[in-house]
C-alpha positions as a printed NumPy array, in Angstrom:
array([[ 27.91 ,  21.453, -45.761],
       [ 30.049,  20.383, -48.684],
       [ 28.917,  17.301, -50.606],
       [ 32.241,  15.564, -50.056],
       [ 34.815,  16.388, -47.392],
       [ 38.358,  15.049, -47.416],
       [ 40.21 ,  14.946, -44.089],
       [ 43.97 ,  15.005, -44.7  ],
       [ 46.266,  13.729, -41.963],
       [ 50.039,  13.431, -42.425],
       [ 51.742,  11.031, -40.034],
       [ 55.304,  10.548, -38.872],
       [ 56.128,   8.087, -36.083],
       [ 52.554,   8.435, -34.835],
       [ 51.777,   4.846, -33.893],
       [ 50.619,   5.97 , -30.456],
       [ 47.991,   8.297, -31.964],
       [ 46.414,   6.221, -34.706],
       [ 43.745,   4.239, -32.838],
       [ 42.45 ,   7.249, -30.91 ],
       [ 42.516,   9.538, -33.949],
       [ 40.763,   7.073, -36.256],
       [ 38.076,   6.263, -33.705],
       [ 37.283,   9.893, -32.933],
       [ 37.195,  10.95 , -36.569],
       [ 35.031,   8.066, -37.745],
       [ 32.557,   8.405, -34.861],
       [ 32.226,  12.154, -35.332],
       [ 31.989,  12.204, -39.124],
       [ 29.479,   9.353, -39.246],
       [ 27.251,  11.255, -36.815],
       [ 27.314,  14.313, -39.106],
       [ 25.705,  12.34 , -41.953],
       [ 28.112,  13.783, -44.495],
       [ 29.951,  12.221, -47.403],
       [ 33.544,  12.03 , -46.251],
       [ 36.87 ,  10.32 , -46.673],
       [ 39.915,  10.242, -44.412],
       [ 43.307,  10.236, -46.081],
       [ 46.459,   9.342, -44.16 ],
       [ 50.003,   9.616, -45.439],
       [ 52.75 ,   7.901, -43.479],
       [ 55.813,  10.042, -44.173],
       [ 58.512,   7.401, -43.844],
       [ 57.901,   6.476, -40.214],
       [ 60.38 ,   4.239, -38.431],
       [ 57.961,   2.914, -35.807],
       [ 54.905,   0.727, -36.437],
       [ 52.758,   3.481, -37.964],
       [ 52.529,   1.887, -41.41 ],
       [ 51.478,  -1.543, -40.189],
       [ 48.91 ,  -0.263, -37.704],
       [ 47.475,   2.177, -40.22 ],
       [ 47.091,  -0.564, -42.813],
       [ 45.08 ,  -2.692, -40.378],
       [ 42.723,   0.16 , -39.49 ],
       [ 42.158,   1.084, -43.144],
       [ 41.353,  -2.52 , -44.091],
       [ 38.168,  -2.321, -42.005],
       [ 36.826,   0.98 , -43.367],
       [ 36.431,   1.848, -47.072],
       [ 36.292,   5.57 , -46.22 ],
       [ 39.909,   5.472, -45.031],
       [ 42.607,   5.637, -47.702],
       [ 46.287,   5.371, -46.854],
       [ 49.474,   6.307, -48.648],
       [ 53.041,   5.509, -47.686],
       [ 56.31 ,   7.294, -48.284],
       [ 59.629,   5.464, -48.209],
       [ 61.514,   8.453, -46.763],
       [ 60.575,  11.371, -44.537],
       [ 59.935,  14.307, -46.902],
       [ 58.164,  16.723, -44.569],
       [ 54.742,  18.194, -43.855],
       [ 54.477,  20.28 , -47.005],
       [ 55.341,  17.407, -49.308],
       [ 52.844,  15.184, -47.469],
       [ 50.03 ,  17.717, -47.752],
       [ 50.645,  18.295, -51.435],
       [ 50.497,  14.564, -52.054],
       [ 47.318,  14.132, -50.028],
       [ 45.569,  17.076, -51.683],
       [ 46.232,  15.577, -55.111],
       [ 44.649,  12.297, -54.03 ],
       [ 41.635,  13.898, -52.304],
       [ 38.211,  13.617, -53.916],
       [ 36.407,  16.187, -51.785],
       [ 35.357,  19.726, -52.704],
       [ 36.601,  20.824, -49.282],
       [ 39.882,  19.639, -47.78 ],
       [ 40.532,  19.781, -44.058],
       [ 44.106,  19.31 , -42.895],
       [ 44.408,  18.17 , -39.283],
       [ 47.487,  17.403, -37.241],
       [ 47.514,  13.748, -36.247],
       [ 46.847,  14.55 , -32.588],
       [ 43.694,  16.588, -33.436],
       [ 44.793,  19.634, -31.4  ],
       [ 41.378,  21.325, -31.549],
       [ 39.39 ,  18.118, -31.172],
       [ 37.015,  16.721, -33.8  ],
       [ 34.187,  19.192, -33.184],
       [ 36.211,  21.934, -34.912],
       [ 35.548,  20.141, -38.217],
       [ 31.875,  21.128, -38.161],
       [ 32.828,  24.696, -37.246],
       [ 35.249,  24.948, -40.163],
       [ 32.732,  23.484, -42.596],
       [ 30.199,  26.14 , -41.648],
       [ 32.834,  28.849, -41.986],
       [ 34.101,  27.651, -45.384],
       [ 30.717,  28.408, -46.938],
       [ 31.612,  32.111, -46.759],
       [ 35.323,  31.987, -47.597],
       [ 38.016,  30.076, -49.458],
       [ 40.114,  29.111, -46.436],
       [ 39.111,  28.773, -42.765],
       [ 41.776,  28.479, -40.063],
       [ 41.213,  27.231, -36.513],
       [ 43.068,  29.697, -34.286],
       [ 44.427,  29.702, -30.749],
       [ 44.819,  33.463, -30.957],
       [ 41.52 ,  34.696, -32.405],
       [ 39.7  ,  35.745, -29.266],
       [ 39.881,  32.423, -27.434],
       [ 41.294,  31.379, -24.071],
       [ 43.404,  28.44 , -25.253],
       [ 46.225,  27.543, -22.928],
       [ 49.443,  27.702, -24.935],
       [ 52.734,  26.725, -23.333],
       [ 54.956,  29.739, -22.815],
       [ 57.786,  28.569, -25.083],
       [ 55.368,  27.609, -27.853],
       [ 53.57 ,  30.948, -27.453],
       [ 56.826,  32.912, -27.628],
       [ 58.068,  31.028, -30.681],
       [ 54.764,  31.377, -32.522],
       [ 54.496,  35.099, -31.772],
       [ 58.063,  35.739, -32.937],
       [ 57.389,  33.827, -36.143],
       [ 54.106,  35.693, -36.624],
       [ 55.802,  39.078, -36.377],
       [ 58.514,  37.947, -38.797],
       [ 55.851,  36.921, -41.296],
       [ 53.999,  40.187, -40.758],
       [ 57.208,  42.031, -41.549],
       [ 58.026,  39.98 , -44.64 ],
       [ 54.569,  39.387, -46.091],
       [ 51.887,  41.274, -44.089],
       [ 50.5  ,  37.795, -43.484],
       [ 46.741,  37.843, -42.676],
       [ 46.659,  34.966, -40.124],
       [ 47.636,  35.103, -36.439],
       [ 47.899,  31.347, -35.78 ],
       [ 50.166,  30.5  , -38.693],
       [ 50.997,  27.009, -37.412],
       [ 47.398,  26.187, -36.5  ],
       [ 47.555,  22.637, -37.812],
       [ 43.802,  22.611, -38.516],
       [ 42.76 ,  24.274, -41.76 ],
       [ 39.874,  23.952, -44.217],
       [ 40.352,  25.042, -47.818],
       [ 38.323,  24.639, -50.99 ],
       [ 40.137,  22.291, -53.329],
       [ 39.652,  24.521, -56.351],
       [ 41.187,  27.446, -54.457],
       [ 44.159,  25.381, -53.272],
       [ 44.919,  24.295, -56.825],
       [ 45.529,  27.931, -57.787],
       [ 48.339,  28.418, -55.27 ],
       [ 51.005,  26.014, -56.609],
       [ 52.546,  25.399, -53.195],
       [ 56.165,  24.188, -53.122],
       [ 57.37 ,  24.089, -49.488],
       [ 58.329,  20.631, -48.247],
       [ 58.293,  21.334, -44.503],
       [ 56.314,  23.372, -41.971],
       [ 56.905,  26.452, -44.12 ],
       [ 53.859,  25.283, -46.085],
       [ 51.689,  27.124, -43.546],
       [ 53.026,  30.598, -44.295],
       [ 53.208,  29.867, -48.012],
       [ 49.532,  28.887, -48.074],
       [ 48.335,  32.099, -46.451],
       [ 50.697,  34.438, -48.294],
       [ 49.841,  33.052, -51.715],
       [ 46.126,  32.856, -50.905],
       [ 46.087,  36.524, -49.883],
       [ 47.988,  37.534, -53.021],
       [ 45.483,  35.61 , -55.141],
       [ 42.663,  37.565, -53.509],
       [ 41.237,  34.504, -51.749],
       [ 39.175,  35.111, -48.619],
       [ 40.718,  33.728, -45.41 ],
       [ 38.758,  33.576, -42.151],
       [ 40.411,  32.822, -38.824],
       [ 38.006,  30.93 , -36.571],
       [ 38.405,  30.911, -32.768],
       [ 39.229,  27.464, -31.445],
       [ 40.246,  26.042, -28.091],
       [ 43.147,  23.602, -28.025],
       [ 42.329,  20.302, -26.324],
       [ 44.103,  20.091, -22.99 ],
       [ 47.386,  18.236, -23.189],
       [ 47.644,  18.435, -26.961],
       [ 50.927,  20.158, -27.783],
       [ 50.849,  19.62 , -31.56 ],
       [ 53.428,  17.978, -33.816],
       [ 55.733,  20.978, -34.208],
       [ 58.947,  20.712, -32.176],
       [ 60.949,  23.911, -31.75 ],
       [ 64.379,  22.262, -31.539],
       [ 63.77 ,  20.091, -34.578],
       [ 61.714,  22.335, -36.833],
       [ 62.427,  26.01 , -36.033],
       [ 65.543,  26.455, -38.186],
       [ 64.138,  24.645, -41.265],
       [ 60.942,  26.712, -41.023],
       [ 62.921,  29.949, -40.939],
       [ 64.964,  28.79 , -43.928],
       [ 61.843,  27.939, -45.914],
       [ 60.182,  31.22 , -44.964],
       [ 63.158,  33.318, -46.072],
       [ 63.372,  31.31 , -49.299],
       [ 59.691,  32.022, -49.914],
       [ 60.294,  35.736, -49.364],
       [ 63.181,  35.684, -51.832],
       [ 61.188,  33.751, -54.434],
       [ 58.216,  36.096, -54.181],
       [ 60.47 ,  39.14 , -54.408],
       [ 62.129,  37.767, -57.554],
       [ 58.78 ,  36.942, -59.181],
       [ 57.37 ,  40.463, -58.789]])
């Protein structure tokens, strides 16, 4: 496994998740006997996320927290966290740990042979995906296949390992959920190796993406990415 692993977790109004997420991550990572850190970024939450997070971090030197004054979006949060990370391997996880904590060990094994490893609901697994979520994700996947020939089936996986040195080459710019497609498109164009790893979603974990709130901004970011890449050719 990598000498140092940085777990990156963006948060927005996630007060109800913090205690469970911190406990599971710390218990699992400590049992793996690896050098790790957990980085949280509170993206301008309006609930008690910031205060609760500060209390949990005060008791564990491996937890580092950052706080945004306004909600800037997933992409902006991940860029900020990746710049602060000290690990050779970065693992981005949604705050609700949709694939559970055990997927971390799976991704760390996989990343030895590639530059980016993606936990996937659609890579030969039997994950239960709600019908509306499945339909939306498949429509978005086919759009990205059409625009970019994107090499990943579960674009919005929410659980991704990437080598820090590889990520630094991509110069990501998306502020929202469009960061997912941008990561894979630019990685493929840089010749980086991406492996999609089968993973089973933990029952009852729906993820942080909300179709009504995020679908239109994601489409806008994706089309802007397509335009920018076309111009830069």
